[in-house]
Amino acid sequence: MSASRGQELINAFAAMIVEFQQPEQIWPLMLSTLQECIGFDAGYIAASWGSATEGRGAVAAHDEPFLKRNLGRYLAEILPEEIAQYADRARIHHDVWSRERQKELSVFREVLDPTGMQHMIVRVSISHGNVAGFNLERRYDEPFTTSDLGLVDTVAPFLHIVEVLTLRSQDEGRLDDFCEKHRLTKRERELVSFAARGLQNSEIGILLSISPNTVRNTLAKVFEKVGVTNRAELTYLTAQPSSEGNRAGITPPRSHLPPDGLQTFAARVKAATASSDARQWSSSASPRTKIVYTPPLSALTT
């Protein structure tokens, strides 16, 4: 993977996230952009926060209702050690799953081994209390390359950035009042907005194409101006009522919700990822397709 190609993809993802605020716009656009860059003819992006019914993402050339009905059951059948093989590293499907293991899960064959699928990239990560990942498929003979794997790894952090920014609302009026009161610059306001929503320095740096050190140093200056010592205090102050009256502030992080089965599974995957035994565990350009947004199941039933 060339550095310029990876940076172009990073810039494209960052631009679309800054421009669009709704997940139904961002998820399909992310999958479409990745399809243009890498080339695949089926697959999906999936992300879940708090519970399986809050899963969302984008699907290309798959039976989307089938995925919604069965993906949670499918995940429940997979060992954390198996998922851990894809955590924080893109992998070729056949490098992890033996044919025997695929047959054991044959009831979920259309998810794990879709009809005609020849090559598959899978990438999973756990961050901010949610599970997110890519599943990209080719139904022709040309395999994915090391460069393709590298590009998927490059953009993986954006899955969690999208979730943090779109699932946590913020009162811009309060933030404006806060920044005016403490005479923060435009750049300082931008960083405060992202930090208050829960993004880490490295994630803010990716989004704004600046180094994490620059983010840290700028926020340190903000702390001094405002008179706080950490992000928690800064977030609390930005959520206080503005002079214009009461408004809805920043919603609590979803990761603070009581744990459910999905969060328990995510914790087990994260633990398995850190295990040396898990890392050693292993069995031995396409046409553009229609990409659709997949809202949470809870949104479909209300």
PDB file of C-alpha atoms in Angstrom:
ATOM      1  CA  MET A   1       0.000   0.000   0.000  1.00  0.00           C
ATOM      2  CA  SER A   2       1.430   3.371  -0.983  1.00  0.00           C
ATOM      3  CA  ALA A   3       1.447   6.077   1.685  1.00  0.00           C
ATOM      4  CA  SER A   4      -0.265   8.491  -0.691  1.00  0.00           C
ATOM      5  CA  ARG A   5      -3.106   6.064  -1.422  1.00  0.00           C
ATOM      6  CA  GLY A   6      -3.700   5.472   2.263  1.00  0.00           C
ATOM      7  CA  GLN A   7      -3.599   9.197   3.035  1.00  0.00           C
ATOM      8  CA  GLU A   8      -6.071   9.929   0.241  1.00  0.00           C
ATOM      9  CA  LEU A   9      -8.496   7.445   1.749  1.00  0.00           C
ATOM     10  CA  ILE A  10      -8.000   8.909   5.237  1.00  0.00           C
ATOM     11  CA  ASN A  11      -8.641  12.416   3.909  1.00  0.00           C
ATOM     12  CA  ALA A  12     -11.791  11.256   2.109  1.00  0.00           C
ATOM     13  CA  PHE A  13     -13.198   9.550   5.212  1.00  0.00           C
ATOM     14  CA  ALA A  14     -12.346  12.526   7.435  1.00  0.00           C
ATOM     15  CA  ALA A  15     -13.999  14.960   5.022  1.00  0.00           C
ATOM     16  CA  MET A  16     -17.244  12.995   4.805  1.00  0.00           C
ATOM     17  CA  ILE A  17     -17.488  12.632   8.598  1.00  0.00           C
ATOM     18  CA  VAL A  18     -16.945  16.360   9.146  1.00  0.00           C
ATOM     19  CA  GLU A  19     -19.455  17.261   6.410  1.00  0.00           C
ATOM     20  CA  PHE A  20     -22.217  14.763   7.209  1.00  0.00           C
ATOM     21  CA  GLN A  21     -23.652  14.306  10.665  1.00  0.00           C
ATOM     22  CA  GLN A  22     -26.128  11.478  10.088  1.00  0.00           C
ATOM     23  CA  PRO A  23     -25.117   7.795  10.110  1.00  0.00           C
ATOM     24  CA  GLU A  24     -27.538   6.996   7.282  1.00  0.00           C
ATOM     25  CA  GLN A  25     -25.425   9.250   5.072  1.00  0.00           C
ATOM     26  CA  ILE A  26     -21.984   8.356   6.401  1.00  0.00           C
ATOM     27  CA  TRP A  27     -22.114   4.540   6.487  1.00  0.00           C
ATOM     28  CA  PRO A  28     -23.125   3.943   2.832  1.00  0.00           C
ATOM     29  CA  LEU A  29     -20.706   6.639   1.644  1.00  0.00           C
ATOM     30  CA  MET A  30     -17.859   5.021   3.565  1.00  0.00           C
ATOM     31  CA  LEU A  31     -18.611   1.611   2.065  1.00  0.00           C
ATOM     32  CA  SER A  32     -18.984   3.089  -1.423  1.00  0.00           C
ATOM     33  CA  THR A  33     -15.663   4.961  -1.143  1.00  0.00           C
ATOM     34  CA  LEU A  34     -13.910   1.824   0.035  1.00  0.00           C
ATOM     35  CA  GLN A  35     -15.426  -0.127  -2.851  1.00  0.00           C
ATOM     36  CA  GLU A  36     -14.071   2.374  -5.370  1.00  0.00           C
ATOM     37  CA  CYS A  37     -10.610   2.212  -3.803  1.00  0.00           C
ATOM     38  CA  ILE A  38     -10.273  -1.534  -3.214  1.00  0.00           C
ATOM     39  CA  GLY A  39     -12.825  -3.194  -5.452  1.00  0.00           C
ATOM     40  CA  PHE A  40     -15.335  -5.724  -4.115  1.00  0.00           C
ATOM     41  CA  ASP A  41     -18.837  -6.709  -5.095  1.00  0.00           C
ATOM     42  CA  ALA A  42     -20.488  -7.638  -1.814  1.00  0.00           C
ATOM     43  CA  GLY A  43     -20.030  -6.974   1.878  1.00  0.00           C
ATOM     44  CA  TYR A  44     -21.029  -4.784   4.765  1.00  0.00           C
ATOM     45  CA  ILE A  45     -19.972  -2.423   7.527  1.00  0.00           C
ATOM     46  CA  ALA A  46     -21.505  -3.238  10.894  1.00  0.00           C
ATOM     47  CA  ALA A  47     -21.350  -1.456  14.239  1.00  0.00           C
ATOM     48  CA  SER A  48     -23.219  -2.074  17.489  1.00  0.00           C
ATOM     49  CA  TRP A  49     -23.304   0.079  20.589  1.00  0.00           C
ATOM     50  CA  GLY A  50     -24.798  -0.996  23.895  1.00  0.00           C
ATOM     51  CA  SER A  51     -27.037  -3.741  22.542  1.00  0.00           C
ATOM     52  CA  ALA A  52     -27.555  -5.757  19.394  1.00  0.00           C
ATOM     53  CA  THR A  53     -30.756  -3.845  18.560  1.00  0.00           C
ATOM     54  CA  GLU A  54     -28.682  -0.682  18.212  1.00  0.00           C
ATOM     55  CA  GLY A  55     -26.570  -2.169  15.446  1.00  0.00           C
ATOM     56  CA  ARG A  56     -26.232  -0.108  12.279  1.00  0.00           C
ATOM     57  CA  GLY A  57     -24.082   0.080   9.177  1.00  0.00           C
ATOM     58  CA  ALA A  58     -24.276  -0.379   5.412  1.00  0.00           C
ATOM     59  CA  VAL A  59     -24.797  -3.424   3.219  1.00  0.00           C
ATOM     60  CA  ALA A  60     -23.814  -4.056  -0.411  1.00  0.00           C
ATOM     61  CA  ALA A  61     -25.352  -6.925  -2.425  1.00  0.00           C
ATOM     62  CA  HIS A  62     -26.494  -8.956   0.589  1.00  0.00           C
ATOM     63  CA  ASP A  63     -29.880 -10.016   1.879  1.00  0.00           C
ATOM     64  CA  GLU A  64     -30.063  -7.234   4.444  1.00  0.00           C
ATOM     65  CA  PRO A  65     -33.137  -8.564   6.322  1.00  0.00           C
ATOM     66  CA  PHE A  66     -31.369 -11.927   6.701  1.00  0.00           C
ATOM     67  CA  LEU A  67     -28.346 -10.187   8.208  1.00  0.00           C
ATOM     68  CA  LYS A  68     -30.528  -8.323  10.679  1.00  0.00           C
ATOM     69  CA  ARG A  69     -32.370 -11.449  11.756  1.00  0.00           C
ATOM     70  CA  ASN A  70     -29.358 -13.708  12.064  1.00  0.00           C
ATOM     71  CA  LEU A  71     -26.152 -11.767  12.620  1.00  0.00           C
ATOM     72  CA  GLY A  72     -26.552 -11.693  16.403  1.00  0.00           C
ATOM     73  CA  ARG A  73     -27.232 -15.445  16.554  1.00  0.00           C
ATOM     74  CA  TYR A  74     -24.305 -16.026  14.237  1.00  0.00           C
ATOM     75  CA  LEU A  75     -21.929 -14.052  16.455  1.00  0.00           C
ATOM     76  CA  ALA A  76     -23.098 -16.004  19.482  1.00  0.00           C
ATOM     77  CA  GLU A  77     -21.829 -19.207  17.856  1.00  0.00           C
ATOM     78  CA  ILE A  78     -18.319 -17.865  17.257  1.00  0.00           C
ATOM     79  CA  LEU A  79     -15.577 -18.312  19.812  1.00  0.00           C
ATOM     80  CA  PRO A  80     -13.961 -15.100  21.107  1.00  0.00           C
ATOM     81  CA  GLU A  81     -10.618 -16.589  20.056  1.00  0.00           C
ATOM     82  CA  GLU A  82     -11.893 -16.766  16.480  1.00  0.00           C
ATOM     83  CA  ILE A  83     -13.117 -13.177  16.371  1.00  0.00           C
ATOM     84  CA  ALA A  84      -9.882 -12.091  18.053  1.00  0.00           C
ATOM     85  CA  GLN A  85      -8.003 -13.165  14.922  1.00  0.00           C
ATOM     86  CA  TYR A  86      -9.622 -10.221  13.132  1.00  0.00           C
ATOM     87  CA  ALA A  87      -9.288  -7.722  15.976  1.00  0.00           C
ATOM     88  CA  ASP A  88      -7.040  -4.762  15.157  1.00  0.00           C
ATOM     89  CA  ARG A  89      -5.823  -6.473  12.000  1.00  0.00           C
ATOM     90  CA  ALA A  90      -7.489  -7.188   8.662  1.00  0.00           C
ATOM     91  CA  ARG A  91      -7.298 -10.829   7.685  1.00  0.00           C
ATOM     92  CA  ILE A  92      -8.191 -12.973   4.703  1.00  0.00           C
ATOM     93  CA  HIS A  93     -11.183 -15.127   5.615  1.00  0.00           C
ATOM     94  CA  HIS A  94      -9.615 -18.460   4.641  1.00  0.00           C
ATOM     95  CA  ASP A  95      -6.513 -17.754   6.759  1.00  0.00           C
ATOM     96  CA  VAL A  96      -8.667 -18.076   9.880  1.00  0.00           C
ATOM     97  CA  TRP A  97     -11.583 -20.406   9.096  1.00  0.00           C
ATOM     98  CA  SER A  98     -10.947 -24.004   8.144  1.00  0.00           C
ATOM     99  CA  ARG A  99     -13.492 -25.656   5.877  1.00  0.00           C
ATOM    100  CA  GLU A 100     -14.419 -27.977   8.730  1.00  0.00           C
ATOM    101  CA  ARG A 101     -15.209 -25.064  11.038  1.00  0.00           C
ATOM    102  CA  GLN A 102     -17.299 -23.402   8.344  1.00  0.00           C
ATOM    103  CA  LYS A 103     -19.341 -26.587   7.995  1.00  0.00           C
ATOM    104  CA  GLU A 104     -20.012 -26.560  11.742  1.00  0.00           C
ATOM    105  CA  LEU A 105     -21.647 -23.172  11.267  1.00  0.00           C
ATOM    106  CA  SER A 106     -23.408 -24.163   8.050  1.00  0.00           C
ATOM    107  CA  VAL A 107     -26.748 -22.863   9.350  1.00  0.00           C
ATOM    108  CA  PHE A 108     -25.217 -19.402   8.949  1.00  0.00           C
ATOM    109  CA  ARG A 109     -23.548 -20.200   5.641  1.00  0.00           C
ATOM    110  CA  GLU A 110     -24.978 -17.227   3.771  1.00  0.00           C
ATOM    111  CA  VAL A 111     -23.297 -14.893   6.274  1.00  0.00           C
ATOM    112  CA  LEU A 112     -20.021 -16.746   6.705  1.00  0.00           C
ATOM    113  CA  ASP A 113     -19.601 -18.181   3.221  1.00  0.00           C
ATOM    114  CA  PRO A 114     -21.984 -16.427   0.779  1.00  0.00           C
ATOM    115  CA  THR A 115     -22.914 -18.087  -2.488  1.00  0.00           C
ATOM    116  CA  GLY A 116     -20.136 -17.653  -5.034  1.00  0.00           C
ATOM    117  CA  MET A 117     -17.787 -15.900  -2.588  1.00  0.00           C
ATOM    118  CA  GLN A 118     -14.161 -16.584  -3.497  1.00  0.00           C
ATOM    119  CA  HIS A 119     -12.265 -14.114  -1.292  1.00  0.00           C
ATOM    120  CA  MET A 120     -13.164 -12.204   1.871  1.00  0.00           C
ATOM    121  CA  ILE A 121     -11.479  -9.565   4.052  1.00  0.00           C
ATOM    122  CA  VAL A 122     -12.654  -9.261   7.653  1.00  0.00           C
ATOM    123  CA  ARG A 123     -11.612  -6.574  10.134  1.00  0.00           C
ATOM    124  CA  VAL A 124     -13.073  -6.210  13.649  1.00  0.00           C
ATOM    125  CA  SER A 125     -12.257  -3.808  16.460  1.00  0.00           C
ATOM    126  CA  ILE A 126     -13.574  -3.042  19.930  1.00  0.00           C
ATOM    127  CA  SER A 127     -13.475   0.571  21.129  1.00  0.00           C
ATOM    128  CA  HIS A 128     -15.600   3.032  23.121  1.00  0.00           C
ATOM    129  CA  GLY A 129     -17.783   0.134  24.259  1.00  0.00           C
ATOM    130  CA  ASN A 130     -18.894  -0.867  20.770  1.00  0.00           C
ATOM    131  CA  VAL A 131     -18.033  -3.532  18.217  1.00  0.00           C
ATOM    132  CA  ALA A 132     -17.435  -2.514  14.612  1.00  0.00           C
ATOM    133  CA  GLY A 133     -15.986  -4.121  11.531  1.00  0.00           C
ATOM    134  CA  PHE A 134     -15.716  -4.584   7.783  1.00  0.00           C
ATOM    135  CA  ASN A 135     -16.662  -7.642   5.751  1.00  0.00           C
ATOM    136  CA  LEU A 136     -15.649  -7.280   2.071  1.00  0.00           C
ATOM    137  CA  GLU A 137     -16.129 -10.019  -0.538  1.00  0.00           C
ATOM    138  CA  ARG A 138     -15.065 -10.794  -4.078  1.00  0.00           C
ATOM    139  CA  ARG A 139     -16.956 -13.326  -6.140  1.00  0.00           C
ATOM    140  CA  TYR A 140     -14.284 -13.633  -8.808  1.00  0.00           C
ATOM    141  CA  ASP A 141     -10.833 -15.191  -8.905  1.00  0.00           C
ATOM    142  CA  GLU A 142      -8.564 -12.215  -8.135  1.00  0.00           C
ATOM    143  CA  PRO A 143      -7.595 -12.365  -4.441  1.00  0.00           C
ATOM    144  CA  PHE A 144      -7.280  -9.388  -2.135  1.00  0.00           C
ATOM    145  CA  THR A 145      -3.722  -8.071  -1.806  1.00  0.00           C
ATOM    146  CA  THR A 146      -1.586  -7.049   1.147  1.00  0.00           C
ATOM    147  CA  SER A 147      -2.194  -3.473   0.022  1.00  0.00           C
ATOM    148  CA  ASP A 148      -5.958  -4.011   0.265  1.00  0.00           C
ATOM    149  CA  LEU A 149      -5.576  -5.335   3.799  1.00  0.00           C
ATOM    150  CA  GLY A 150      -3.478  -2.305   4.697  1.00  0.00           C
ATOM    151  CA  LEU A 151      -6.111   0.107   3.399  1.00  0.00           C
ATOM    152  CA  VAL A 152      -8.809  -1.578   5.477  1.00  0.00           C
ATOM    153  CA  ASP A 153      -6.588  -1.274   8.552  1.00  0.00           C
ATOM    154  CA  THR A 154      -5.955   2.394   7.746  1.00  0.00           C
ATOM    155  CA  VAL A 155      -9.620   3.382   7.813  1.00  0.00           C
ATOM    156  CA  ALA A 156     -10.770   1.057  10.611  1.00  0.00           C
ATOM    157  CA  PRO A 157     -10.531   3.785  13.328  1.00  0.00           C
ATOM    158  CA  PHE A 158     -13.190   5.781  11.494  1.00  0.00           C
ATOM    159  CA  LEU A 159     -15.806   3.143  12.385  1.00  0.00           C
ATOM    160  CA  HIS A 160     -15.621   4.167  16.023  1.00  0.00           C
ATOM    161  CA  ILE A 161     -15.208   7.873  15.284  1.00  0.00           C
ATOM    162  CA  VAL A 162     -18.522   7.804  13.404  1.00  0.00           C
ATOM    163  CA  GLU A 163     -20.260   6.055  16.282  1.00  0.00           C
ATOM    164  CA  VAL A 164     -18.976   8.496  18.892  1.00  0.00           C
ATOM    165  CA  LEU A 165     -19.893  11.573  16.874  1.00  0.00           C
ATOM    166  CA  THR A 166     -23.314  10.438  15.671  1.00  0.00           C
ATOM    167  CA  LEU A 167     -24.542   8.708  18.838  1.00  0.00           C
ATOM    168  CA  ARG A 168     -23.670  11.521  21.240  1.00  0.00           C
ATOM    169  CA  SER A 169     -25.460  14.809  20.664  1.00  0.00           C
ATOM    170  CA  GLN A 170     -24.105  18.165  21.747  1.00  0.00           C
ATOM    171  CA  ASP A 171     -25.747  21.551  22.230  1.00  0.00           C
ATOM    172  CA  GLU A 172     -23.811  23.876  19.934  1.00  0.00           C
ATOM    173  CA  GLY A 173     -25.289  26.938  21.646  1.00  0.00           C
ATOM    174  CA  ARG A 174     -23.813  25.885  24.962  1.00  0.00           C
ATOM    175  CA  LEU A 175     -20.475  25.194  23.351  1.00  0.00           C
ATOM    176  CA  ASP A 176     -20.470  28.608  21.662  1.00  0.00           C
ATOM    177  CA  ASP A 177     -21.231  30.324  24.975  1.00  0.00           C
ATOM    178  CA  PHE A 178     -18.518  28.311  26.689  1.00  0.00           C
ATOM    179  CA  CYS A 179     -15.878  29.145  24.063  1.00  0.00           C
ATOM    180  CA  GLU A 180     -16.806  32.828  23.968  1.00  0.00           C
ATOM    181  CA  LYS A 181     -16.664  33.077  27.758  1.00  0.00           C
ATOM    182  CA  HIS A 182     -13.148  31.600  27.861  1.00  0.00           C
ATOM    183  CA  ARG A 183     -11.968  33.283  24.637  1.00  0.00           C
ATOM    184  CA  LEU A 184     -11.107  30.053  22.880  1.00  0.00           C
ATOM    185  CA  THR A 185      -9.862  30.165  19.296  1.00  0.00           C
ATOM    186  CA  LYS A 186     -11.685  28.500  16.396  1.00  0.00           C
ATOM    187  CA  ARG A 187      -9.249  25.567  16.443  1.00  0.00           C
ATOM    188  CA  GLU A 188      -9.523  25.229  20.227  1.00  0.00           C
ATOM    189  CA  ARG A 189     -13.319  25.165  19.923  1.00  0.00           C
ATOM    190  CA  GLU A 190     -13.068  22.423  17.315  1.00  0.00           C
ATOM    191  CA  LEU A 191     -10.888  20.267  19.537  1.00  0.00           C
ATOM    192  CA  VAL A 192     -13.055  20.898  22.604  1.00  0.00           C
ATOM    193  CA  SER A 193     -16.126  19.817  20.642  1.00  0.00           C
ATOM    194  CA  PHE A 194     -14.544  16.501  19.643  1.00  0.00           C
ATOM    195  CA  ALA A 195     -12.963  15.867  23.057  1.00  0.00           C
ATOM    196  CA  ALA A 196     -16.253  16.556  24.867  1.00  0.00           C
ATOM    197  CA  ARG A 197     -18.001  14.018  22.658  1.00  0.00           C
ATOM    198  CA  GLY A 198     -15.550  11.310  23.675  1.00  0.00           C
ATOM    199  CA  LEU A 199     -12.892  11.146  20.947  1.00  0.00           C
ATOM    200  CA  GLN A 200      -9.319  10.416  22.022  1.00  0.00           C
ATOM    201  CA  ASN A 201      -6.309  12.483  20.932  1.00  0.00           C
ATOM    202  CA  SER A 202      -5.312   9.998  18.246  1.00  0.00           C
ATOM    203  CA  GLU A 203      -8.851   9.950  16.814  1.00  0.00           C
ATOM    204  CA  ILE A 204      -9.086  13.731  16.761  1.00  0.00           C
ATOM    205  CA  GLY A 205      -5.718  13.821  15.033  1.00  0.00           C
ATOM    206  CA  ILE A 206      -6.913  11.405  12.340  1.00  0.00           C
ATOM    207  CA  LEU A 207     -10.047  13.458  11.761  1.00  0.00           C
ATOM    208  CA  LEU A 208      -8.241  16.800  11.490  1.00  0.00           C
ATOM    209  CA  SER A 209      -4.981  15.558   9.904  1.00  0.00           C
ATOM    210  CA  ILE A 210      -2.854  16.756  12.800  1.00  0.00           C
ATOM    211  CA  SER A 211      -0.623  14.863  15.194  1.00  0.00           C
ATOM    212  CA  PRO A 212      -1.867  13.548  18.550  1.00  0.00           C
ATOM    213  CA  ASN A 213       0.835  15.683  20.193  1.00  0.00           C
ATOM    214  CA  THR A 214      -0.680  18.797  18.615  1.00  0.00           C
ATOM    215  CA  VAL A 215      -4.084  17.781  19.945  1.00  0.00           C
ATOM    216  CA  ARG A 216      -2.687  17.148  23.412  1.00  0.00           C
ATOM    217  CA  ASN A 217      -0.770  20.439  23.532  1.00  0.00           C
ATOM    218  CA  THR A 218      -3.750  22.445  22.302  1.00  0.00           C
ATOM    219  CA  LEU A 219      -6.068  20.872  24.847  1.00  0.00           C
ATOM    220  CA  ALA A 220      -3.486  21.556  27.566  1.00  0.00           C
ATOM    221  CA  LYS A 221      -3.737  25.255  26.689  1.00  0.00           C
ATOM    222  CA  VAL A 222      -7.516  25.003  26.848  1.00  0.00           C
ATOM    223  CA  PHE A 223      -7.334  23.391  30.282  1.00  0.00           C
ATOM    224  CA  GLU A 224      -5.210  26.327  31.468  1.00  0.00           C
ATOM    225  CA  LYS A 225      -7.579  28.934  29.993  1.00  0.00           C
ATOM    226  CA  VAL A 226     -10.663  27.265  31.424  1.00  0.00           C
ATOM    227  CA  GLY A 227      -9.145  26.313  34.776  1.00  0.00           C
ATOM    228  CA  VAL A 228      -9.619  22.534  34.638  1.00  0.00           C
ATOM    229  CA  THR A 229      -7.186  19.659  34.928  1.00  0.00           C
ATOM    230  CA  ASN A 230      -8.720  16.905  32.771  1.00  0.00           C
ATOM    231  CA  ARG A 231     -11.229  16.019  30.050  1.00  0.00           C
ATOM    232  CA  ALA A 232     -13.945  14.977  32.490  1.00  0.00           C
ATOM    233  CA  GLU A 233     -14.015  18.432  34.041  1.00  0.00           C
ATOM    234  CA  LEU A 234     -13.918  20.068  30.611  1.00  0.00           C
ATOM    235  CA  THR A 235     -16.827  17.937  29.368  1.00  0.00           C
ATOM    236  CA  TYR A 236     -18.848  18.751  32.472  1.00  0.00           C
ATOM    237  CA  LEU A 237     -18.399  22.490  31.992  1.00  0.00           C
ATOM    238  CA  THR A 238     -19.309  22.419  28.300  1.00  0.00           C
ATOM    239  CA  ALA A 239     -22.583  20.691  29.224  1.00  0.00           C
ATOM    240  CA  GLN A 240     -23.709  23.369  31.676  1.00  0.00           C
ATOM    241  CA  PRO A 241     -26.805  25.453  30.753  1.00  0.00           C
ATOM    242  CA  SER A 242     -26.154  28.441  28.515  1.00  0.00           C
ATOM    243  CA  SER A 243     -27.370  31.941  29.241  1.00  0.00           C
ATOM    244  CA  GLU A 244     -30.227  31.402  26.760  1.00  0.00           C
ATOM    245  CA  GLY A 245     -32.024  28.875  28.943  1.00  0.00           C
ATOM    246  CA  ASN A 246     -32.230  25.146  29.418  1.00  0.00           C
ATOM    247  CA  ARG A 247     -31.304  22.870  26.531  1.00  0.00           C
ATOM    248  CA  ALA A 248     -30.558  19.194  26.154  1.00  0.00           C
ATOM    249  CA  GLY A 249     -26.853  18.684  26.771  1.00  0.00           C
ATOM    250  CA  ILE A 250     -24.444  15.929  25.925  1.00  0.00           C
ATOM    251  CA  THR A 251     -26.047  12.539  26.291  1.00  0.00           C
ATOM    252  CA  PRO A 252     -24.360  10.008  28.573  1.00  0.00           C
ATOM    253  CA  PRO A 253     -21.841   7.723  26.840  1.00  0.00           C
ATOM    254  CA  ARG A 254     -23.557   4.540  25.702  1.00  0.00           C
ATOM    255  CA  SER A 255     -20.722   2.512  27.205  1.00  0.00           C
ATOM    256  CA  HIS A 256     -22.041   3.509  30.647  1.00  0.00           C
ATOM    257  CA  LEU A 257     -25.245   1.574  30.063  1.00  0.00           C
ATOM    258  CA  PRO A 258     -25.666  -1.683  31.986  1.00  0.00           C
ATOM    259  CA  PRO A 259     -23.794  -4.451  30.180  1.00  0.00           C
ATOM    260  CA  ASP A 260     -25.783  -6.878  28.060  1.00  0.00           C
ATOM    261  CA  GLY A 261     -24.891  -9.969  26.054  1.00  0.00           C
ATOM    262  CA  LEU A 262     -23.210  -7.993  23.273  1.00  0.00           C
ATOM    263  CA  GLN A 263     -21.026  -6.032  25.674  1.00  0.00           C
ATOM    264  CA  THR A 264     -20.111  -9.231  27.495  1.00  0.00           C
ATOM    265  CA  PHE A 265     -19.153 -10.809  24.182  1.00  0.00           C
ATOM    266  CA  ALA A 266     -17.107  -7.714  23.269  1.00  0.00           C
ATOM    267  CA  ALA A 267     -15.268  -7.920  26.571  1.00  0.00           C
ATOM    268  CA  ARG A 268     -14.457 -11.579  25.948  1.00  0.00           C
ATOM    269  CA  VAL A 269     -13.162 -10.774  22.459  1.00  0.00           C
ATOM    270  CA  LYS A 270     -11.022  -7.968  23.822  1.00  0.00           C
ATOM    271  CA  ALA A 271      -9.560 -10.284  26.458  1.00  0.00           C
ATOM    272  CA  ALA A 272      -8.943 -12.979  23.846  1.00  0.00           C
ATOM    273  CA  THR A 273      -7.202 -10.433  21.596  1.00  0.00           C
ATOM    274  CA  ALA A 274      -4.699  -9.679  24.349  1.00  0.00           C
ATOM    275  CA  SER A 275      -4.017 -13.363  24.923  1.00  0.00           C
ATOM    276  CA  SER A 276      -0.914 -14.815  23.320  1.00  0.00           C
ATOM    277  CA  ASP A 277      -2.776 -18.111  22.964  1.00  0.00           C
ATOM    278  CA  ALA A 278      -5.521 -16.393  20.979  1.00  0.00           C
ATOM    279  CA  ARG A 279      -2.999 -14.756  18.658  1.00  0.00           C
ATOM    280  CA  GLN A 280      -1.534 -18.171  17.902  1.00  0.00           C
ATOM    281  CA  TRP A 281      -4.941 -19.807  17.354  1.00  0.00           C
ATOM    282  CA  SER A 282      -5.695 -20.485  13.716  1.00  0.00           C
ATOM    283  CA  SER A 283      -6.900 -23.206  11.396  1.00  0.00           C
ATOM    284  CA  SER A 284      -4.801 -24.137   8.883  1.00  0.00           C
ATOM    285  CA  ALA A 285     -12.294  -4.311  -9.301  1.00  0.00           C
ATOM    286  CA  SER A 286     -15.634  -5.125  -9.444  1.00  0.00           C
ATOM    287  CA  PRO A 287     -18.901  -3.610 -10.661  1.00  0.00           C
ATOM    288  CA  ARG A 288     -20.519  -0.993  -8.421  1.00  0.00           C
ATOM    289  CA  THR A 289     -23.316  -2.453  -6.341  1.00  0.00           C
ATOM    290  CA  LYS A 290     -26.278  -0.986  -4.547  1.00  0.00           C
ATOM    291  CA  ILE A 291     -25.366   0.013  -1.004  1.00  0.00           C
ATOM    292  CA  VAL A 292     -28.069   0.568   1.592  1.00  0.00           C
ATOM    293  CA  TYR A 293     -28.007   1.929   5.147  1.00  0.00           C
ATOM    294  CA  THR A 294     -29.068  -0.497   7.869  1.00  0.00           C
ATOM    295  CA  PRO A 295     -30.716   1.332  10.794  1.00  0.00           C
ATOM    296  CA  PRO A 296     -31.003  -0.192  14.281  1.00  0.00           C
ATOM    297  CA  LEU A 297     -33.752  -2.774  14.594  1.00  0.00           C
ATOM    298  CA  SER A 298     -35.293  -0.626  17.334  1.00  0.00           C
ATOM    299  CA  ALA A 299     -35.776   2.170  14.793  1.00  0.00           C
ATOM    300  CA  LEU A 300     -37.742  -0.169  12.530  1.00  0.00           C
ATOM    301  CA  THR A 301     -40.193  -1.213  15.232  1.00  0.00           C
ATOM    302  CA  THR A 302     -41.099   2.218  16.580  1.00  0.00           C
TER     303      THR A 302
END
